[in-house]
XYZ file of C-alpha atoms in Angstrom:
577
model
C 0.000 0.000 0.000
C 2.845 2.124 1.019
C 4.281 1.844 -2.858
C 0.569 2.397 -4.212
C 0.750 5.460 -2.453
C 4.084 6.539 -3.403
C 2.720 6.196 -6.972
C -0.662 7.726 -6.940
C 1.779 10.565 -5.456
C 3.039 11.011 -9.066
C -0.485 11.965 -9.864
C -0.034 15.343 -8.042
C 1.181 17.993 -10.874
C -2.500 16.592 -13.195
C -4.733 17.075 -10.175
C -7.122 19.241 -12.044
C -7.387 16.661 -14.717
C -8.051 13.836 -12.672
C -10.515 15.563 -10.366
C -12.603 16.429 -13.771
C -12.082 12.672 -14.189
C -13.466 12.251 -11.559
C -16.225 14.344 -11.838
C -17.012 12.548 -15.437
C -16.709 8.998 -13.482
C -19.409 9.743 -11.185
C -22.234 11.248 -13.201
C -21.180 7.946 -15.394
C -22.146 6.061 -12.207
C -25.060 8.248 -11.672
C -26.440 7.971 -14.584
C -26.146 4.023 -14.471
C -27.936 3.919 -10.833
C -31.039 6.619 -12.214
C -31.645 3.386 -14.968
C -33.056 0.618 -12.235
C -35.240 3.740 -10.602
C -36.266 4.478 -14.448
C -37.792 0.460 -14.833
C -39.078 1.199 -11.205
C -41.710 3.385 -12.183
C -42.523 2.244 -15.069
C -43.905 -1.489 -13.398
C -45.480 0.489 -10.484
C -46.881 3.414 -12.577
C -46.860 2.331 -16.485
C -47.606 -0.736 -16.396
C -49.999 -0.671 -13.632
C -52.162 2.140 -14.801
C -51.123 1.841 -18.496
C -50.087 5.313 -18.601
C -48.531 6.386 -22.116
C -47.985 9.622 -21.368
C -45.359 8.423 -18.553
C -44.147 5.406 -20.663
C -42.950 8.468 -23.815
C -41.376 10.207 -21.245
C -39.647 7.016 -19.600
C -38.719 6.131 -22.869
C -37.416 9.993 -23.881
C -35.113 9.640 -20.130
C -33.711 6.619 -20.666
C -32.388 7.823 -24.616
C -30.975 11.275 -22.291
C -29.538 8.941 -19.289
C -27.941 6.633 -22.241
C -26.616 9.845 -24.414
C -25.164 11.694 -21.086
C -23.342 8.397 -19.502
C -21.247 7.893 -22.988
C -20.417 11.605 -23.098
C -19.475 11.363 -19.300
C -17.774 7.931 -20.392
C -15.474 9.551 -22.762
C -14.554 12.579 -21.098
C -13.675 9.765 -18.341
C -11.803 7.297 -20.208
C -10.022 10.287 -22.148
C -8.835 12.216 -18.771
C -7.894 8.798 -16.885
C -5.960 7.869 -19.750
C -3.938 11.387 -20.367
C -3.257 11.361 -16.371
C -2.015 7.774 -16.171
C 0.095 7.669 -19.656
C 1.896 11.328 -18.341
C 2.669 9.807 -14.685
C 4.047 6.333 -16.513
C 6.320 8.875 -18.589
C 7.244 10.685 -15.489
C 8.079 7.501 -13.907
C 10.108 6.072 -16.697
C 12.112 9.287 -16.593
C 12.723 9.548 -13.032
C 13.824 5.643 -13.087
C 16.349 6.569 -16.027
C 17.548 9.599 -14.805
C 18.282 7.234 -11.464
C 20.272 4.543 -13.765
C 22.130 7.771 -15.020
C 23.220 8.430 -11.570
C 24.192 5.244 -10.284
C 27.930 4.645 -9.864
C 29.948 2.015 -11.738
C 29.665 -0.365 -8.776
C 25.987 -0.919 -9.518
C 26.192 -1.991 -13.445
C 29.168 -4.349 -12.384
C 26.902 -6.198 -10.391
C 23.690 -5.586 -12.689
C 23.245 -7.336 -16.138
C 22.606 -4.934 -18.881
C 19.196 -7.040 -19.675
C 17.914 -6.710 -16.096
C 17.861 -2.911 -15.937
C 16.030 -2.725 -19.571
C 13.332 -4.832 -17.680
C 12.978 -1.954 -15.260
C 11.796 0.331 -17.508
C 10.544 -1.781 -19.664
C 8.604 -4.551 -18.298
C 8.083 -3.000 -14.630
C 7.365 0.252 -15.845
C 4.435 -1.366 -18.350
C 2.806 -3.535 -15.026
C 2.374 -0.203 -13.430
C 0.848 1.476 -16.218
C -2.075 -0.975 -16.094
C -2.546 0.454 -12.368
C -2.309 3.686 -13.135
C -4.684 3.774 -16.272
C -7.065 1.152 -16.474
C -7.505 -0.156 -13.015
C -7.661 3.376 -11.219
C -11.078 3.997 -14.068
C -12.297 0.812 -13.032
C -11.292 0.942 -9.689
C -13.167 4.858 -9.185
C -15.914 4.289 -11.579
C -17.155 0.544 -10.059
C -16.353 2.013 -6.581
C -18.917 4.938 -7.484
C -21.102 2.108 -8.224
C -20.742 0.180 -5.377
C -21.550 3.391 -3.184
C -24.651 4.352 -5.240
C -26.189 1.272 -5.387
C -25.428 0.171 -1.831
C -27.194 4.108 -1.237
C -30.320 3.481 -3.458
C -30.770 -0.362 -1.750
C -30.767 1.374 1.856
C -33.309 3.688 0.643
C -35.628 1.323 -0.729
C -35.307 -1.452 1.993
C -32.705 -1.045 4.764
C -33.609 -4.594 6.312
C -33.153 -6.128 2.668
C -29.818 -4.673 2.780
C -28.629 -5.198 5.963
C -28.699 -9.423 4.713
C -27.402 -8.115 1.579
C -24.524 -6.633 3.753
C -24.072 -10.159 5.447
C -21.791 -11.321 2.575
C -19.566 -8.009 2.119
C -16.606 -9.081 5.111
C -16.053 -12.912 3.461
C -15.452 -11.230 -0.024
C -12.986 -8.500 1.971
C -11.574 -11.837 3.798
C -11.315 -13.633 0.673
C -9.657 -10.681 -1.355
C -7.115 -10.618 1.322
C -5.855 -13.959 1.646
C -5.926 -14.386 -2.397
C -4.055 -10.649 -2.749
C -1.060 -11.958 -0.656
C -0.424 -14.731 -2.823
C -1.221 -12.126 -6.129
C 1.625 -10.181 -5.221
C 4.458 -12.983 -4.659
C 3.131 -14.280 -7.526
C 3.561 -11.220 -9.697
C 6.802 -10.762 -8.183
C 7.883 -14.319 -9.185
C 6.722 -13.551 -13.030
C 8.227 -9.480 -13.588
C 11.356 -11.706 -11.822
C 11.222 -14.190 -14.689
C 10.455 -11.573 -17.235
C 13.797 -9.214 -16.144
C 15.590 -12.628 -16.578
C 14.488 -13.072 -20.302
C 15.547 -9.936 -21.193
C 18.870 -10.474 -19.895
C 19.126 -14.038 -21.571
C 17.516 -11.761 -25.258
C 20.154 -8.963 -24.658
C 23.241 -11.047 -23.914
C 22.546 -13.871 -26.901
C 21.826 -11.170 -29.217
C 25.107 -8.974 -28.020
C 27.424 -12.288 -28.699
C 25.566 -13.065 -31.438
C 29.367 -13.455 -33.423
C 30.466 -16.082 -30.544
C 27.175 -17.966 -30.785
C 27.817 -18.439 -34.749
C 31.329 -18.554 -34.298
C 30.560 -21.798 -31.677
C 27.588 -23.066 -33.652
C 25.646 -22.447 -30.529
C 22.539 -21.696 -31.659
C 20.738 -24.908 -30.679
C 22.327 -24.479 -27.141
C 21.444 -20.833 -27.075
C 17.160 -21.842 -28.129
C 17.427 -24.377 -25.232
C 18.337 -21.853 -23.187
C 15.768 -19.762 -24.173
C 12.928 -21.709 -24.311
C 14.337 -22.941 -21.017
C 13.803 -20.037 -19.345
C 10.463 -19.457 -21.276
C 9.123 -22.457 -19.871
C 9.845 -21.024 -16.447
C 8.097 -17.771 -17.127
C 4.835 -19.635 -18.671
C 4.864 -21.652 -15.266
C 4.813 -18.529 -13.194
C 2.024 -16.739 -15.449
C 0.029 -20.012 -15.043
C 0.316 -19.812 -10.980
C -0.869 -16.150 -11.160
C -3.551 -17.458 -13.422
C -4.918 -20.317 -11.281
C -4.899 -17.677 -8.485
C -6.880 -14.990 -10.395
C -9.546 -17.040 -12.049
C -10.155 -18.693 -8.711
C -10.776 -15.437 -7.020
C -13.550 -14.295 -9.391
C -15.606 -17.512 -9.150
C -15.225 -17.352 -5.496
C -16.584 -13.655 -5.003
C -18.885 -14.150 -7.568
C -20.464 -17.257 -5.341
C -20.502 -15.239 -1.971
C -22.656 -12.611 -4.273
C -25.031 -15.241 -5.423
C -25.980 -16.194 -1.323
C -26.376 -12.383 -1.396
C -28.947 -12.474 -4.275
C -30.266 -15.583 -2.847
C -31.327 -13.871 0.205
C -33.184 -10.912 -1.548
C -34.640 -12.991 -3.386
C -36.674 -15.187 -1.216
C -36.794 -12.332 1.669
C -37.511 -9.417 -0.993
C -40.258 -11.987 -2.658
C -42.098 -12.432 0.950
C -41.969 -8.582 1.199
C -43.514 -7.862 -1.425
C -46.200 -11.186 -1.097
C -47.094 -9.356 2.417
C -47.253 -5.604 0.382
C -44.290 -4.304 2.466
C -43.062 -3.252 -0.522
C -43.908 -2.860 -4.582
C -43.085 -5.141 -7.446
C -41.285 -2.539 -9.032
C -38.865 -1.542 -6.023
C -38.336 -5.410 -5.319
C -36.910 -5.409 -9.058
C -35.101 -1.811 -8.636
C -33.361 -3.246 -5.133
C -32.480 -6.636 -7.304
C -30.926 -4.038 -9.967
C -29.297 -2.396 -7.726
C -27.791 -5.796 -5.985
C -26.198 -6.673 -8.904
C -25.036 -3.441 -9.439
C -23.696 -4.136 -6.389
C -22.387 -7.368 -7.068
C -21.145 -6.587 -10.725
C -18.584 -4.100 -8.947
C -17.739 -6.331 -6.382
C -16.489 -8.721 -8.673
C -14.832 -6.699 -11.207
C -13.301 -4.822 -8.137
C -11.558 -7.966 -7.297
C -10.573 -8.455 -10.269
C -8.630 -4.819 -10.174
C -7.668 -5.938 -7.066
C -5.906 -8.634 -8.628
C -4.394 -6.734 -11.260
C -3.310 -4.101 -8.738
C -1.620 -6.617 -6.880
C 0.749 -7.802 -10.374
C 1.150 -3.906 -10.994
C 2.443 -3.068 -7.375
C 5.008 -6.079 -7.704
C 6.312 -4.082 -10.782
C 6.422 -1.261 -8.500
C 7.569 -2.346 -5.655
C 10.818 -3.470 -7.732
C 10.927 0.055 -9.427
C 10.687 1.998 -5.801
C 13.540 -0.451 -5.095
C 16.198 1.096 -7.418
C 14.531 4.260 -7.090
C 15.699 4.179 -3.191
C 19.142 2.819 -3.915
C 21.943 4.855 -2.762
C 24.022 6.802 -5.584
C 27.259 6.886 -3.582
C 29.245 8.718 -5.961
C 27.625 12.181 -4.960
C 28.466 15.283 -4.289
C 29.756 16.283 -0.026
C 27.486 19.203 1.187
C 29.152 22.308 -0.122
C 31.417 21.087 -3.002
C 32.731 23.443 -4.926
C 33.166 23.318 -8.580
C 36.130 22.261 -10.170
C 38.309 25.203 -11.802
C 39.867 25.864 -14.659
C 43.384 23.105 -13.922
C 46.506 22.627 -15.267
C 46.745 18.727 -14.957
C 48.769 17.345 -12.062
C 47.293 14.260 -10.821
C 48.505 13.183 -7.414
C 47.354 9.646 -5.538
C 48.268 9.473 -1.616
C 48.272 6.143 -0.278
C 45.351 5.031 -2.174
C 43.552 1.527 -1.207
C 40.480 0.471 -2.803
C 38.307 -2.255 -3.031
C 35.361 -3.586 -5.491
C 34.718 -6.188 -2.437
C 34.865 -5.423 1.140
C 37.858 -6.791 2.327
C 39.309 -7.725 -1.345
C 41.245 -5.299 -1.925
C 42.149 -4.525 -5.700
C 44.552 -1.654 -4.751
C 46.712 -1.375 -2.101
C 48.831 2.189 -0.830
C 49.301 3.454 -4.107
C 51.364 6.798 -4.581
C 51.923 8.372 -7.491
C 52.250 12.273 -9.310
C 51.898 13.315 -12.802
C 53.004 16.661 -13.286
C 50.925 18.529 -15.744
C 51.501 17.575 -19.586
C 53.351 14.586 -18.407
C 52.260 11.120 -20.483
C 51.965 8.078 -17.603
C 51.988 4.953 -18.481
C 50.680 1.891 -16.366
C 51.951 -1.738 -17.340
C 51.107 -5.192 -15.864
C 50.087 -7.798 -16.147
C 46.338 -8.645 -17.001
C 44.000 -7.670 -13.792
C 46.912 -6.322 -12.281
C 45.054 -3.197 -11.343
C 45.912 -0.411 -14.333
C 42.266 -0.357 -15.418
C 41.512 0.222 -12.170
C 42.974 3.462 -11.283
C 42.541 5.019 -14.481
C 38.738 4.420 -13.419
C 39.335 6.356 -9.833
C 40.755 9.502 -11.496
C 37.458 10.374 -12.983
C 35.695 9.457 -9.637
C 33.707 6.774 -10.863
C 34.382 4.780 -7.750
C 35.213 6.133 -4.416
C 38.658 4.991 -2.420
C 38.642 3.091 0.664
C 41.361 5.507 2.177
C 44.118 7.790 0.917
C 43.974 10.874 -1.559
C 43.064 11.364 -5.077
C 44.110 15.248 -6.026
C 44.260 17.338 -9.563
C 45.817 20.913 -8.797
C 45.776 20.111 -5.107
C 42.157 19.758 -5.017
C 40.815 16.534 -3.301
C 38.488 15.411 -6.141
C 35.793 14.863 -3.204
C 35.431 18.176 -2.494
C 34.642 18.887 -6.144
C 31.560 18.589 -7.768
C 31.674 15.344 -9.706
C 30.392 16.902 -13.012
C 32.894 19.819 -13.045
C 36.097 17.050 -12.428
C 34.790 14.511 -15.407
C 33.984 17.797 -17.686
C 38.176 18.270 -17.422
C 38.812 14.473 -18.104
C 38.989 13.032 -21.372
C 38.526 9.114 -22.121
C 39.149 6.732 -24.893
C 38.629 2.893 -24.195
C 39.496 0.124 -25.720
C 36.085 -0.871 -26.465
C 34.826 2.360 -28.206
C 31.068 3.056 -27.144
C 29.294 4.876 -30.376
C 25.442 5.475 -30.630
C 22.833 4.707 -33.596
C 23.139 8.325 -34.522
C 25.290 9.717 -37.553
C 28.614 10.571 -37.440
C 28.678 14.577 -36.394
C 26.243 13.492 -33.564
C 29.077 11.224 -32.556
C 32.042 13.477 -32.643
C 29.774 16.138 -31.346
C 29.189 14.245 -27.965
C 32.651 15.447 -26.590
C 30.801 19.227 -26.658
C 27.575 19.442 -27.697
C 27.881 23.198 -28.216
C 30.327 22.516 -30.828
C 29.633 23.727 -34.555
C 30.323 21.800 -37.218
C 33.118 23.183 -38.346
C 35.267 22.477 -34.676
C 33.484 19.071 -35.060
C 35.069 18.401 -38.406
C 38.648 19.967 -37.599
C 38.358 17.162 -34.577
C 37.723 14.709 -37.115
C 40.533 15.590 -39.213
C 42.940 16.067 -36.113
C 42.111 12.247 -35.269
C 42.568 11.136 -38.774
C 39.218 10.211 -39.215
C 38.251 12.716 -41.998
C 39.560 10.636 -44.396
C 36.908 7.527 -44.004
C 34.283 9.510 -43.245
C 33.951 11.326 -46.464
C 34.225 8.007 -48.116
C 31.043 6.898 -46.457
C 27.469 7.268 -48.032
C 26.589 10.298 -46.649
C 30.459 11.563 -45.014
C 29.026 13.088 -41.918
C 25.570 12.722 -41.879
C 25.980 9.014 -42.247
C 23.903 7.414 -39.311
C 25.747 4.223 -37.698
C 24.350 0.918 -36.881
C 24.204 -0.163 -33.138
C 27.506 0.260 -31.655
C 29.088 1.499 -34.804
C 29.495 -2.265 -35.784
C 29.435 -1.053 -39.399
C 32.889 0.729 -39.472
C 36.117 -1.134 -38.453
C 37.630 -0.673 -35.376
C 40.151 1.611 -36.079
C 37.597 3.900 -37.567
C 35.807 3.350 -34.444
C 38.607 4.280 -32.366
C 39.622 7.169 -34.767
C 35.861 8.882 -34.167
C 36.540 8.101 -30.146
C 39.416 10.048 -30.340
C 37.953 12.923 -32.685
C 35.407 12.923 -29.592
C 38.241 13.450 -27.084
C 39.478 15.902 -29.261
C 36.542 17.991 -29.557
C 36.346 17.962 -25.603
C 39.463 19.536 -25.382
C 40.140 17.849 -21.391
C 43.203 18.988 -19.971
C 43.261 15.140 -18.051
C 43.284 12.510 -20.800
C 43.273 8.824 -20.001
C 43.668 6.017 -22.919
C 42.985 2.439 -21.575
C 44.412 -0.009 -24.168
C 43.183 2.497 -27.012
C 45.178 0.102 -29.906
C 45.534 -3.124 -28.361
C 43.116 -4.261 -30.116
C 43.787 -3.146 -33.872
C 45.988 -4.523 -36.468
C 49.415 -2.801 -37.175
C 48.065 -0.834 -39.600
C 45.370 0.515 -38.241
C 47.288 0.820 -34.809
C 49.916 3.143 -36.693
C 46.990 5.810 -37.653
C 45.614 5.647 -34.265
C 48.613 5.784 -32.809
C 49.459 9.100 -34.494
C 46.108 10.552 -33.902
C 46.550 9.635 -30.047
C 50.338 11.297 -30.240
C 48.426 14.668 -31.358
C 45.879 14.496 -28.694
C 48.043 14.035 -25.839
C 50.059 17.413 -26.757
C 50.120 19.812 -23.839
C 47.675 17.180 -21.678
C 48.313 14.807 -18.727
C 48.068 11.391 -20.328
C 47.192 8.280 -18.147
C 48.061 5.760 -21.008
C 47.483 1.641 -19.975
C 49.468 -0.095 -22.371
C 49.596 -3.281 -23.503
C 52.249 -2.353 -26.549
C 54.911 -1.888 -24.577
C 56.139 -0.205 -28.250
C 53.263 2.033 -27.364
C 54.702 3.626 -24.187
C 58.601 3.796 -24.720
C 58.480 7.503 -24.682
C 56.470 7.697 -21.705
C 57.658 10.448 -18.827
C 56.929 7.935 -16.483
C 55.982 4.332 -16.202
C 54.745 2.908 -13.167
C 54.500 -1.004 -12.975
C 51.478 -2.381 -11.303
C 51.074 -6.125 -10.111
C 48.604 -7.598 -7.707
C 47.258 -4.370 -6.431
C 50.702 -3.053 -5.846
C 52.896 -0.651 -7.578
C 55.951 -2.692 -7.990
C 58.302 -0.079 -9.694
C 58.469 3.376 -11.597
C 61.025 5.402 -13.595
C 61.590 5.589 -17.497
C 61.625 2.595 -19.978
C 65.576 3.025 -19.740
C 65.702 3.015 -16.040
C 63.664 0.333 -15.583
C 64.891 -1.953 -18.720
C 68.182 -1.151 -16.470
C 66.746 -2.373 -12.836
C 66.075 -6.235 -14.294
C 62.780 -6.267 -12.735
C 59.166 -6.770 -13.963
C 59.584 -4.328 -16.544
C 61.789 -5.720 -18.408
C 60.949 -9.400 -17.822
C 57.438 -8.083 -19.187
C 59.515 -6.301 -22.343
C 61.590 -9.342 -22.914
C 58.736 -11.601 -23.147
C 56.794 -9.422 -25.295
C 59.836 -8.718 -27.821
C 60.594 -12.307 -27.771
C 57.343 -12.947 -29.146
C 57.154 -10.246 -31.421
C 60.851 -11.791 -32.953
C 59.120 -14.862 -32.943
C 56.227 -13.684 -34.991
């Protein structure tokens, strides 16, 4: 209920929207209850005293009652809808705006297909609370109050057995909602798990092929299917068995004004024509009842959705900004790390009392060995994890006490696995500054050697890219990365295995491109070329967590230690090759 709340909160900024709603739901209902009154006098005072004056005018109100509930209806279904599709939107935008905000931490432990679910699947559950269940759930409710009103009126005894009934269907409704909502949980469980089996198979589609995995890949599919379909079928059983049940407590409720309301009107207690109004009425009565608990069922699948939603929503962002950070100014580039431990695990630590200074415009290099720990502190410059203990400074300022947008505004990155969007080329250079004109955007381009390609594409700049930018080659990829970095201008720059990846040729152009960008910039480079790094100011040797050694590739090819076994292995093979 709590969540249900939280949600109908969301409703707040349309108020005046849904309260005309509202005001369209009950003359609806109003017009529905005036109908049973309508056959009640025409049995006690049509047909009785064959009156045709009063059966034309019966006749004339029900066409007006008919003609003013479907205007009422529409103005109804139209302002529901409007209110519950803009609160879904504002939902889905809060909930991404949250996965924008989370740290690193949280997508190393997430899979990719699980948070699509979120907004996806979760998000779509809710809508059906929002829209049609809240229509059904004011408009039968109206009903439910009317006819309950109009049933007191006409017989109060009548209803007080027709009452009788009203706390098993509450007691039934609330022993069948509990097991709803694990139920629903179970199912938008299974459903985030599909989507993370869909996403992943379709991401490594190329390993699936390459594997001839495809068989093993539908087994796992359908697999998982089959689980989902046996979770929907358990919600099923539950919600088909509720209706039938509150549908039977109703008919011992009809049963009693039936044989009570009969003797009534046998003894002239009261007229033929408000014993068939009150039986209206009942099942008026009894028709929301039962669709009610069928809302009530639907609610109950919705609120799991939510209740998983509210659940990210309430996470903690960590990476935030301290009360009274200060944004970062204008720097220079020295990067200084104090004693620096950090872990991805409590009490694991990936990093342990790590010093280091780059003065500014120096190029750093950080060798190892594979999950030595390079990738790691390149990641904690930027702030996109927060140490355990020690300091992380640029000009002297403890990147803490900065706000976290002004420090990664001054930091430039290009990865070894270069991220690009389904959006053309310019759009894709332009994300390093989206102020930038196109002219900057194509001097960038030409700066990173990129210009070359690109006018040899369909449409040069304007060519749109497929997902990923799986259409151009990986150097091309990594040449509009850099053209990004470029454009950005960041006085920081960090290059995590930019060309480990490419072929010599391709490596040599990038290369080159990378040379001109780190001009006048503090470079973090994480090499695996050792080739790559020879000219580096500094390189600092990481293994296990620990910075092993540091100096320049002749001091430390001198010192016989990890370095160089590291270049002699390397440089064998290369000889080799």
């Amino acid at each position: 209920m709590k969540n249900y709340l939280r949600l109908l909160a969301y409703i707040k900024p349309y108020k005046k929207r849904l309260a005309a709603a509202v005001v369209c739901i009950i003359m609806a209902a109003g017009a529905n209850l005036y109908l049973p009154w309508i056959i009640k006098d025409m049995i006690d005072d049509v047909l009785m005293s064959k009156d045709m004056l009063m059966l034309n005018l019966i006749a004339a109100g029900i066409l007006v009652v008919m003609f003013t509930r479907g205007v009422f209806y529409y103005g109804q279904s139209y302002l529901v809808s409007y209110v519950g599709q803009r609160v879904i939107i504002d939902v889905r935008s809060m909930l991404f705006r949250k996965f924008q905000k989370m740290p690193l931490s949280y997508y190393d432990r997430q899979q990719t297909g699980t948070v699509m679910s979120y907004i996806t699947n979760d998000v779509s559950a809710m809508q059906s609370a929002i829209v049609d269940n809240l229509i059904e759930l004011v408009t039968e409710s109206s009903i439910l109050i009317g006819s309950l009103a109009m049933m007191i009126y006409l017989d109060w005894k009548l209803s007080l057995l027709t009452l009788m009934t009203i706390p098993l269907v509450g007691f039934a409704m609330k022993i069948f909602g509990r097991k709803l909502k694990r139920s629903s949980t179970v199912i938008q469980e299974r459903a985030a798990e599909i989507t993370s089996l869909l996403q992943e198979s379709i991401s490594a589609i190329r390993v699936v092929k390459s594997f001839v995995r495809e068989t093993y890949e539908i087994k796992r599919f359908e697999e998982q299917n089959w689980r989902n379909f046996q979770a929907a079928m358990k919600n099923v059983k539950l919600s088909s068995l509720l209706t039938p049940t509150v549908e039977f407590l109703a008919a011992i409720a009809v049963t009693f004004i039936v044989w009570f309301g009969g003797y009534e009107v046998v003894n002239e207690v009261i007229t033929a024509g408000e014993l068939v109004a009150f039986l209206t009425y009942a099942v008026n009565l009894a028709n929301p009842v039962k669709r009610l608990s069928r809302v009530y069922a639907a609610i109950q699948r919705a609120m799991a959705a939510a209740d998983r939603v509210f659940a990210v929503m309430d996470l903690e962002e960590k990476i935030t900004d301290v009360p009274g950070a200060k944004p970062l100014p204008p720097i220079k580039g020295q990067v200084e790390f104090k004693d620096i431990t950090f872990s991805y695990k409590e009490g694991q630590p990936a990093l342990q009392h790590i010093s280091l200074k780059a003065e500014p415009g120096q190029m750093i290099a950080l060798v190892g060995p594979s999950g030595s720990g390079k990738s790691t502190i390149a990641n904690l410059i930027p702030r996109f994890y927060d140490v355990d203990s020690g300091t992380i400074s640029i000009d002297g300022h403890d990147i803490r006490q900065v706000t976290a947008d002004s420090l990664r505004e001054q930091i430039g990155l290009v990865p070894q696995e270069t991220m690009l969007f389904s959006t053309t080329v310019m759009e894709n250079i332009r994300y390093g500054r989206l102020d930038a004109t196109d002219e900057e955007v194509v001097e960038a381009a030409r700066a990173a050697n990129a210009e070359e390609f690109i006018k040899d594409l369909p449409e040069g700049y304007d060519t749109k890219l497929g997902e990923r930018g799986l259409n151009l080659s990986g150097g091309q990829r990594q040449r509009l990365a850099i053209a990004r970095a470029i454009l950005k201008n960041p006085r920081v720059l960090i290059l995590d295995e930019a060309t480990s990846a490419l072929d010599t040729e391709s490596e040599k152009i990038v290369q080159d491109a990378l040379d001109k960008l780190m001009v006048g910039r503090t470079s973090f480079v994480i090499a695996h070329r050792l080739s790559t790094i020879f000219n580096a100011d500094q390189i600092f040797v990481v293994e296990n967590g620990h910075l092993r050694e540091h100096g320049t590739h002749e001091e430390l090819l001198a010192a016989g230690g990890l370095y160089s076994n590291l270049y002699n292995i390397q440089f064998r093979q290369n000889e080799a090759m």
